[in-house]
PDB file of C-alpha atoms in Angstrom:
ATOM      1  CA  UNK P   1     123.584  90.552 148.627  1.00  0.00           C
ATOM      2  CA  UNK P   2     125.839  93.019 146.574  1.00  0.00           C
ATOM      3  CA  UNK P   3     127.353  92.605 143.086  1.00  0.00           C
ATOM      4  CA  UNK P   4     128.645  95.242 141.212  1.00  0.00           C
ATOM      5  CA  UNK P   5     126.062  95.356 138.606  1.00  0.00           C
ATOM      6  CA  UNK P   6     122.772  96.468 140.472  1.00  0.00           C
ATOM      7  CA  UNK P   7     118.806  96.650 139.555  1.00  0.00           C
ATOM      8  CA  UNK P   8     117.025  99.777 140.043  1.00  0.00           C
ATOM      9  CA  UNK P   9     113.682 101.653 139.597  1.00  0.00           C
ATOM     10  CA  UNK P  10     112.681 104.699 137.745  1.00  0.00           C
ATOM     11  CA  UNK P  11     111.304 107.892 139.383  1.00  0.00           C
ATOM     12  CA  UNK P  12     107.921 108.775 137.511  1.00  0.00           C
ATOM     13  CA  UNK P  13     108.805 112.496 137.325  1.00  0.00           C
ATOM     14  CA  UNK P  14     105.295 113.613 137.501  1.00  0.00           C
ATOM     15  CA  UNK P  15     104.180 111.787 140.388  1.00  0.00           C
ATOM     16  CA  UNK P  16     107.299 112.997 142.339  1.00  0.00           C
ATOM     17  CA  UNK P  17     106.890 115.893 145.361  1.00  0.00           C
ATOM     18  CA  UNK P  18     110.568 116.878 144.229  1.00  0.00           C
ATOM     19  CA  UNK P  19     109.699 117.122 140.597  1.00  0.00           C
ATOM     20  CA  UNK P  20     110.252 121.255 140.687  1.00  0.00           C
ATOM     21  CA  UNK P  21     113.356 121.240 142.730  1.00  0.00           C
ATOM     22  CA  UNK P  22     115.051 118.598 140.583  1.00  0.00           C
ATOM     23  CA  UNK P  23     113.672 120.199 137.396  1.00  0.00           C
ATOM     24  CA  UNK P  24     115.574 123.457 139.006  1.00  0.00           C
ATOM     25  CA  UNK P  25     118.673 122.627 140.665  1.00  0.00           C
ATOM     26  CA  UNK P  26     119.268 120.375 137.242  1.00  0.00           C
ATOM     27  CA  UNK P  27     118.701 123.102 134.815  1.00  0.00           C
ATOM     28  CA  UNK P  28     117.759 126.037 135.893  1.00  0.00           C
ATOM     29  CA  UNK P  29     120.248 126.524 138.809  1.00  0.00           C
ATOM     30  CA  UNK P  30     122.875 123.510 138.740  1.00  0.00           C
ATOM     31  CA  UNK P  31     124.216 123.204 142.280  1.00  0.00           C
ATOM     32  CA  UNK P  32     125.247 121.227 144.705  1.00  0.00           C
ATOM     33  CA  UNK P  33     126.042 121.947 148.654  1.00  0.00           C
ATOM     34  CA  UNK P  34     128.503 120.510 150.863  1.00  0.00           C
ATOM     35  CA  UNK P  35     128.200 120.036 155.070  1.00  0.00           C
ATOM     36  CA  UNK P  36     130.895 119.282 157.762  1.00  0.00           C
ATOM     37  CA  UNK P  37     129.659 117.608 161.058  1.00  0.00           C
ATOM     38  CA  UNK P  38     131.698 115.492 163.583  1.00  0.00           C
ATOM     39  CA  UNK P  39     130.613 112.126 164.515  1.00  0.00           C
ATOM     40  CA  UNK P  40     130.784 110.465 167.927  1.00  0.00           C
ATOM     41  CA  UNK P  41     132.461 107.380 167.812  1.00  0.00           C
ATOM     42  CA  UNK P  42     133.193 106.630 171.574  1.00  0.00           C
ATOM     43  CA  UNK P  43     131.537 103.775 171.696  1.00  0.00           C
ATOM     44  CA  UNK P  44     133.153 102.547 167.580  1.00  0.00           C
ATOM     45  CA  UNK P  45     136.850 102.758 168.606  1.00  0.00           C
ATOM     46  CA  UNK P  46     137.216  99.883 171.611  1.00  0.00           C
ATOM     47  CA  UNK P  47     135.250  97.640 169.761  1.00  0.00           C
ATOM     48  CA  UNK P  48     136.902  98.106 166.561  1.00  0.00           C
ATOM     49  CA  UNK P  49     140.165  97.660 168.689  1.00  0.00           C
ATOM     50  CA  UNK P  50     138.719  94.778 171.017  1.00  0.00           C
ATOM     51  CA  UNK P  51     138.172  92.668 167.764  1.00  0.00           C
ATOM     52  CA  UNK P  52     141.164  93.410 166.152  1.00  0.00           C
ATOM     53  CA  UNK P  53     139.665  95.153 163.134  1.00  0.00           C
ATOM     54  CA  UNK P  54     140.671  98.198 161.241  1.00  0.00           C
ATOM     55  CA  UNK P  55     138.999 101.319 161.361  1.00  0.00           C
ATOM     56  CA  UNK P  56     139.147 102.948 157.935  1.00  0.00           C
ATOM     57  CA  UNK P  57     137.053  99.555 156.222  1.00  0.00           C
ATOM     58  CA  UNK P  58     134.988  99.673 159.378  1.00  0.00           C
ATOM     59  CA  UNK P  59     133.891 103.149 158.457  1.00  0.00           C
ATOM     60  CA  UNK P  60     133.409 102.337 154.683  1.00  0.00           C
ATOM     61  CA  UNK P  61     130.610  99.454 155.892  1.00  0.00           C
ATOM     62  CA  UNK P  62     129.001 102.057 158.085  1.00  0.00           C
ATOM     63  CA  UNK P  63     129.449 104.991 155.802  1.00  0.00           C
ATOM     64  CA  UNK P  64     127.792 102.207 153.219  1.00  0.00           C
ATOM     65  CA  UNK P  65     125.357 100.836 155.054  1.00  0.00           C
ATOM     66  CA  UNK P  66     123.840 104.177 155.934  1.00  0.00           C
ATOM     67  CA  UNK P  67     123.920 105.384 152.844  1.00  0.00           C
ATOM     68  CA  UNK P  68     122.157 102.437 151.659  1.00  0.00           C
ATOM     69  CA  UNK P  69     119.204 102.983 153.717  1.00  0.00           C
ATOM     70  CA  UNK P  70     118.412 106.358 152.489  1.00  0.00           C
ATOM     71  CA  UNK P  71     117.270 106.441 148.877  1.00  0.00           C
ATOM     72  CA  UNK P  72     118.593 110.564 148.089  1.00  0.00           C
ATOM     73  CA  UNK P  73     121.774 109.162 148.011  1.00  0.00           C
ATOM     74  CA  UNK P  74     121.279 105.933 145.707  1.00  0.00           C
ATOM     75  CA  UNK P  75     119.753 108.264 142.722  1.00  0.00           C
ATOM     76  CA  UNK P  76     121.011 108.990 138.502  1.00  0.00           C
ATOM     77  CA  UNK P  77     120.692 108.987 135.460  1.00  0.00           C
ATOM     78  CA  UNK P  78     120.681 106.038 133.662  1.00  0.00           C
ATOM     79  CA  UNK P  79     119.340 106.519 129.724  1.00  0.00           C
ATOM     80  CA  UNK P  80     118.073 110.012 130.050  1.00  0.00           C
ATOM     81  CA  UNK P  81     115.343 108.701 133.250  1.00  0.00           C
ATOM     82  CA  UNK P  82     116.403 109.494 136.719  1.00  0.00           C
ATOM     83  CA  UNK P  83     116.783 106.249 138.905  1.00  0.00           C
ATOM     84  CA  UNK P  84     117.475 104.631 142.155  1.00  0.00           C
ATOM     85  CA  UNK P  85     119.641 102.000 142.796  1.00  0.00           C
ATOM     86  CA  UNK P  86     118.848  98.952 144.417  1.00  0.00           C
ATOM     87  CA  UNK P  87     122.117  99.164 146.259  1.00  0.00           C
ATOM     88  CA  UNK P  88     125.344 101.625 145.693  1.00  0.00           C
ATOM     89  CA  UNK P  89     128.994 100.086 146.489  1.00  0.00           C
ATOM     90  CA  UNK P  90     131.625 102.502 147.664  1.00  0.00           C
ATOM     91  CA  UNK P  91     134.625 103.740 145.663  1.00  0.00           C
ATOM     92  CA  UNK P  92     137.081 104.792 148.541  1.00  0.00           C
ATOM     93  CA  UNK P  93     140.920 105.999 148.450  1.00  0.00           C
ATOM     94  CA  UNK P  94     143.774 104.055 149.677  1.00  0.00           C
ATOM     95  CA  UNK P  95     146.909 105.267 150.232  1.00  0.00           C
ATOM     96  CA  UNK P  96     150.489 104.063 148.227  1.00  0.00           C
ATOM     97  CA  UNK P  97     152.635 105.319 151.427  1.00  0.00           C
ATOM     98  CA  UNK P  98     156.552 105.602 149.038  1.00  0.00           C
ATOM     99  CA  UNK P  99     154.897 106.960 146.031  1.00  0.00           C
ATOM    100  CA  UNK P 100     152.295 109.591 148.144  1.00  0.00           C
ATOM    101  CA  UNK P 101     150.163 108.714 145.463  1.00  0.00           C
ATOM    102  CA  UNK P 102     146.612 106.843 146.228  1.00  0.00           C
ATOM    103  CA  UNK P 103     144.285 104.265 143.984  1.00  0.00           C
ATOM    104  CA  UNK P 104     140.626 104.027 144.095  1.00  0.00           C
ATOM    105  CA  UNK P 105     138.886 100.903 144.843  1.00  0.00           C
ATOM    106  CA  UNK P 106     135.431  99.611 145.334  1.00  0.00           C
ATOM    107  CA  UNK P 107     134.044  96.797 147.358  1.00  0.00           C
ATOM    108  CA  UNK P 108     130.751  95.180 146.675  1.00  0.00           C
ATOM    109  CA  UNK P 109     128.379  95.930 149.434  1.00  0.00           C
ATOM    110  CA  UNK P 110     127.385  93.334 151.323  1.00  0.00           C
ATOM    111  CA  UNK P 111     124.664  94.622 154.620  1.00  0.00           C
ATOM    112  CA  UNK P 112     126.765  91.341 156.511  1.00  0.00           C
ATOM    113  CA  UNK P 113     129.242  92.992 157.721  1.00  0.00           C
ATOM    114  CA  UNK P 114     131.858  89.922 157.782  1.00  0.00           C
ATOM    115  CA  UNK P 115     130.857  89.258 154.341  1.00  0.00           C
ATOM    116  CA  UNK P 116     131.670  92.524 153.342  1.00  0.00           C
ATOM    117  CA  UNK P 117     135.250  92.607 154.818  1.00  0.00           C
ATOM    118  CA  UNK P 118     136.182  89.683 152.810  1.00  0.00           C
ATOM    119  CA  UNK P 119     135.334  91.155 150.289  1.00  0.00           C
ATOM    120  CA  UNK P 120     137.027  94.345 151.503  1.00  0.00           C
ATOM    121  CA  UNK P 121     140.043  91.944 151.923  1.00  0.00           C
ATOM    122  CA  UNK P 122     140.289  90.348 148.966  1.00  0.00           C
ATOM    123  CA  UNK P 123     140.510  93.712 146.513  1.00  0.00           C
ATOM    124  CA  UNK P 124     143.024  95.235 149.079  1.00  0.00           C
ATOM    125  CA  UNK P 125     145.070  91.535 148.552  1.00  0.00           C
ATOM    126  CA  UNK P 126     144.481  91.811 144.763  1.00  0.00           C
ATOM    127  CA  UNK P 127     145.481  95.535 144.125  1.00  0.00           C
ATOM    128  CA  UNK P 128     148.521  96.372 146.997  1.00  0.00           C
ATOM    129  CA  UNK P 129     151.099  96.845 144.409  1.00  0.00           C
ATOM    130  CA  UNK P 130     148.602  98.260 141.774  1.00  0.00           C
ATOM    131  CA  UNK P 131     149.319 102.309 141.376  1.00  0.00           C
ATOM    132  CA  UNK P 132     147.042 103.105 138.950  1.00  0.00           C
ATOM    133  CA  UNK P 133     144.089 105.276 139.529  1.00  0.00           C
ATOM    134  CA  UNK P 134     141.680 102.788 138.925  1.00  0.00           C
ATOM    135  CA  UNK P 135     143.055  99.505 139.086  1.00  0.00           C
ATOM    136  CA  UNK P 136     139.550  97.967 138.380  1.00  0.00           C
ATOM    137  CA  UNK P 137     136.710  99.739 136.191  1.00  0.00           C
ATOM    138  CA  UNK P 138     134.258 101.486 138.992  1.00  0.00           C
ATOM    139  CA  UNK P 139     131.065 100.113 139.612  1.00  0.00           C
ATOM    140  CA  UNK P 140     128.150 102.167 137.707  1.00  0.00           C
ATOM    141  CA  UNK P 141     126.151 101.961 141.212  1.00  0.00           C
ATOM    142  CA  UNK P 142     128.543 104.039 143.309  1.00  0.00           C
ATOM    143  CA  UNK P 143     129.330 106.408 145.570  1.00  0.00           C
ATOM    144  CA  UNK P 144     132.852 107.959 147.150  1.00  0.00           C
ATOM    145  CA  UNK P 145     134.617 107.662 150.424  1.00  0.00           C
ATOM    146  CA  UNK P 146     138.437 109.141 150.754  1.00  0.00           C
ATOM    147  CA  UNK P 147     140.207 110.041 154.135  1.00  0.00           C
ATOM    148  CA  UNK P 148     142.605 112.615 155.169  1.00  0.00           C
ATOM    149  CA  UNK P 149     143.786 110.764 158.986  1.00  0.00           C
ATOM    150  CA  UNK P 150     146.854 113.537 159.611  1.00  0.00           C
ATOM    151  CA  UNK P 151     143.898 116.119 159.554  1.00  0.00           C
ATOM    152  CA  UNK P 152     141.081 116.950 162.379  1.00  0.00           C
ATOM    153  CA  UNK P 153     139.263 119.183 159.778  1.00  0.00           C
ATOM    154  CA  UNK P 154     136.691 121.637 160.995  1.00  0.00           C
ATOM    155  CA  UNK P 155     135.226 122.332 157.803  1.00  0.00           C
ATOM    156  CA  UNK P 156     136.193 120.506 153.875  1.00  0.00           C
ATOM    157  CA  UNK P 157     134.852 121.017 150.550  1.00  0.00           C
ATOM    158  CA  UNK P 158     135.681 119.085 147.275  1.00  0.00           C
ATOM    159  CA  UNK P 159     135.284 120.950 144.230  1.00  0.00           C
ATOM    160  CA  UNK P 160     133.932 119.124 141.215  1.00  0.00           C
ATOM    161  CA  UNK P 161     134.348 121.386 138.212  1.00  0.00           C
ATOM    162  CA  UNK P 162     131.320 119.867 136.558  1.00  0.00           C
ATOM    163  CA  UNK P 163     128.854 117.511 138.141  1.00  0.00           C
ATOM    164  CA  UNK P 164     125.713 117.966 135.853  1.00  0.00           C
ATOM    165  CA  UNK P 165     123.667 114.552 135.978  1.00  0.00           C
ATOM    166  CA  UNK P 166     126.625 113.265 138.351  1.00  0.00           C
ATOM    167  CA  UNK P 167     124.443 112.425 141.721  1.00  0.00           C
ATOM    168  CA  UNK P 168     126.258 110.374 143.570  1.00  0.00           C
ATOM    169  CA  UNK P 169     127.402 111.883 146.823  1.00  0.00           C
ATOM    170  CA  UNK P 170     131.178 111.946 147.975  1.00  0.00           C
ATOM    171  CA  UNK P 171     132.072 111.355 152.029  1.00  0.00           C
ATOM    172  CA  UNK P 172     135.627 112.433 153.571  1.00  0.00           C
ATOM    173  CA  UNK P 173     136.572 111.962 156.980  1.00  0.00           C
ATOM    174  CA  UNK P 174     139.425 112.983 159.058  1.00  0.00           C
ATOM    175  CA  UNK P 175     141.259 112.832 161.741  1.00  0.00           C
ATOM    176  CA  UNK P 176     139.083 112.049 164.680  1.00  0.00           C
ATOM    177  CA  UNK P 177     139.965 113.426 168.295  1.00  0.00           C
ATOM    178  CA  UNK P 178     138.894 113.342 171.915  1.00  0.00           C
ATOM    179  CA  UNK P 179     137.322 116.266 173.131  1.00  0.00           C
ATOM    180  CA  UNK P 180     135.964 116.523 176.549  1.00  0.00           C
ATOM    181  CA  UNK P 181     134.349 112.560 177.257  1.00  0.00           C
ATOM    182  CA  UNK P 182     133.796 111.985 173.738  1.00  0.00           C
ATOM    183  CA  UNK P 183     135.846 111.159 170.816  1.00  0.00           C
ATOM    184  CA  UNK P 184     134.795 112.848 167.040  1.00  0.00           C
ATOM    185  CA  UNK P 185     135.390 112.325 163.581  1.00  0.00           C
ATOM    186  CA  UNK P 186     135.286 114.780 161.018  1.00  0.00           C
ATOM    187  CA  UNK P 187     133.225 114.237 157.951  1.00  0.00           C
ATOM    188  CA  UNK P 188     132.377 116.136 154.941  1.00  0.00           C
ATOM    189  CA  UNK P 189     129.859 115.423 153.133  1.00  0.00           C
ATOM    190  CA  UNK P 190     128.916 116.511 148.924  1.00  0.00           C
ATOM    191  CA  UNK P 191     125.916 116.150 146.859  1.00  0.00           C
ATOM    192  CA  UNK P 192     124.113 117.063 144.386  1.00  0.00           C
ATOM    193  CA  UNK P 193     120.964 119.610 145.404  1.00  0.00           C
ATOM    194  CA  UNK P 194     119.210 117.971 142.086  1.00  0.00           C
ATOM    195  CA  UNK P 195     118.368 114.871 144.365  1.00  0.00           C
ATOM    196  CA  UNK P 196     119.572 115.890 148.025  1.00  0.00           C
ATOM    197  CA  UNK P 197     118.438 118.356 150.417  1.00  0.00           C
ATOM    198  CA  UNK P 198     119.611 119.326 153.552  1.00  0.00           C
ATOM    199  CA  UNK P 199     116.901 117.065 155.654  1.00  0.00           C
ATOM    200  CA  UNK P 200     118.134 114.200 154.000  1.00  0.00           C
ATOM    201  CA  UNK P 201     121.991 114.882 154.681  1.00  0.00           C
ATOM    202  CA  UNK P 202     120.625 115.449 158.531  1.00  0.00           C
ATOM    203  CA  UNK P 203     118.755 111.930 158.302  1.00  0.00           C
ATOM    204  CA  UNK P 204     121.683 109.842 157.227  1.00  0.00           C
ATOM    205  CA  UNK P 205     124.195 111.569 159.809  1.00  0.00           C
ATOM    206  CA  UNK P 206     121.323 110.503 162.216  1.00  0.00           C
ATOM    207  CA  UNK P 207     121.806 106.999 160.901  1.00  0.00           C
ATOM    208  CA  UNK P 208     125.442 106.746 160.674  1.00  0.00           C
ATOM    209  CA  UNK P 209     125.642 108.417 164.608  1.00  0.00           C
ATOM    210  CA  UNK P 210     123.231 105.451 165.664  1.00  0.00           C
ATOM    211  CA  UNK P 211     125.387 102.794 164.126  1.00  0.00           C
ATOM    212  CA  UNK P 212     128.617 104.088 165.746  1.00  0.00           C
ATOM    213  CA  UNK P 213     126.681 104.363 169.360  1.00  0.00           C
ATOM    214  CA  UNK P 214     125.627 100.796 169.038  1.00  0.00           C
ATOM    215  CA  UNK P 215     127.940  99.270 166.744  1.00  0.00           C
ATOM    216  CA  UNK P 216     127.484  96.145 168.366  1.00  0.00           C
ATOM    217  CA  UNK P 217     123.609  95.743 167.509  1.00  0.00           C
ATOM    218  CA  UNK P 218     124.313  97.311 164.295  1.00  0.00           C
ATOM    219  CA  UNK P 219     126.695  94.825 162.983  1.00  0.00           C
ATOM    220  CA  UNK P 220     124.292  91.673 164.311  1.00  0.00           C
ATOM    221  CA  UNK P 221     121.810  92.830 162.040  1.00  0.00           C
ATOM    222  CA  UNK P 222     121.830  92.699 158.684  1.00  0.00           C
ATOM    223  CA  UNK P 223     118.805  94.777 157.806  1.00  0.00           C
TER     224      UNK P 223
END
């Protein structure tokens, strides 16, 4: 499915119910909003550990996949017209351990989720010993995931000095913890209020909650 060049479609402005909002929070009153929430993902870590997988590249397919699904967070601006991609691949932070530096990488997004870890695997394979920011030239159709796991984070806010016409939303999670009979994960959530409201922030943590309950459906489906 994914390639790192994607197709999209333009938003007729005047036919649009969020025409006024964008036109404001764009303009008039450029702003953005961020949102904490902790994720239940009883259920995600002994199946993750049962199959031998990872859990920070499981979280970037879910994180992906979710995002993918909701079109608020697949908008901008592409030759002065607002758009939607197709698809969005993730740009997400890996650690260099010795240096306590990190590079960013992206992964095409593939909805199969064994397609996507190869793919996963081959650009962590390529770049290991590459300590440049940006080993690769990012994706246009992106979005951002970066992780703080020595953290259990009750609240996290990334400060973008400037973000006009930048709309794609950024994702951090930390450290997750058992509390009770559950285990959580922190994650933080940005975006732009241009294209993103706070309904559909609530809809995609629906999403991503659903595929970390039943992770095992989730990942036999590739819808």
């Amino acid at each position: 499915m994914g390639k790192i060049g994607s197709d999209y479609k333009k938003i007729n402005l005047a036919d649009w119910n969020r025409k006024e909002h964008f036109s404001v929070y764009r303009s008039q009153m450029k702003c953005g909003f961020s949102l904490t929430t902790k994720i239940n993902i009883t259920n995600l870590l002994p199946f993750i550990k049962e199959n031998g997988y990872k859990f920070y590249p499981v979280m970037i397919y879910l994180i992906t996949r979710a995002v993918n699904n909701h079109e608020a967070f697949k908008m901008a601006m592409k030759d002065g017209e607002l758009i939607v991609w197709d698809y969005v691949n993730p740009i997400y932070t890996v650690l260099h351990p010795e240096a306590e530096t990190f590079s960013a990488l992206s992964t095409v997004y593939d909805a199969d989720f064994a397609a996507f870890m190869a793919n996963y695997n081959r650009v962590a394979e390529r770049h290991a010993d590459d300590l440049r920011f940006f080993p690769e030239t990012p994706p246009e159709n992106h979005f951002n995931i970066s992780a703080i796991p020595w953290i259990n984070f009750d609240s996290f806010n990334l400060h973008i000095a400037d973000f006009t016409d930048y709309f794609a939303p950024s994702f951090t999670i930390g450290k997750y913890q058992q509390q009770a009979d559950e285990i959580l994960m922190p994650i933080a959530i940005q975006v732009h209020h241009a294209v993103c409201d706070g309904i559909h922030v609530a809809k995609l943590i629906a999403t991503l909650e659903a595929y970390c309950k039943d992770i095992g459906t989730v990942l036999k489906s590739q819808v």
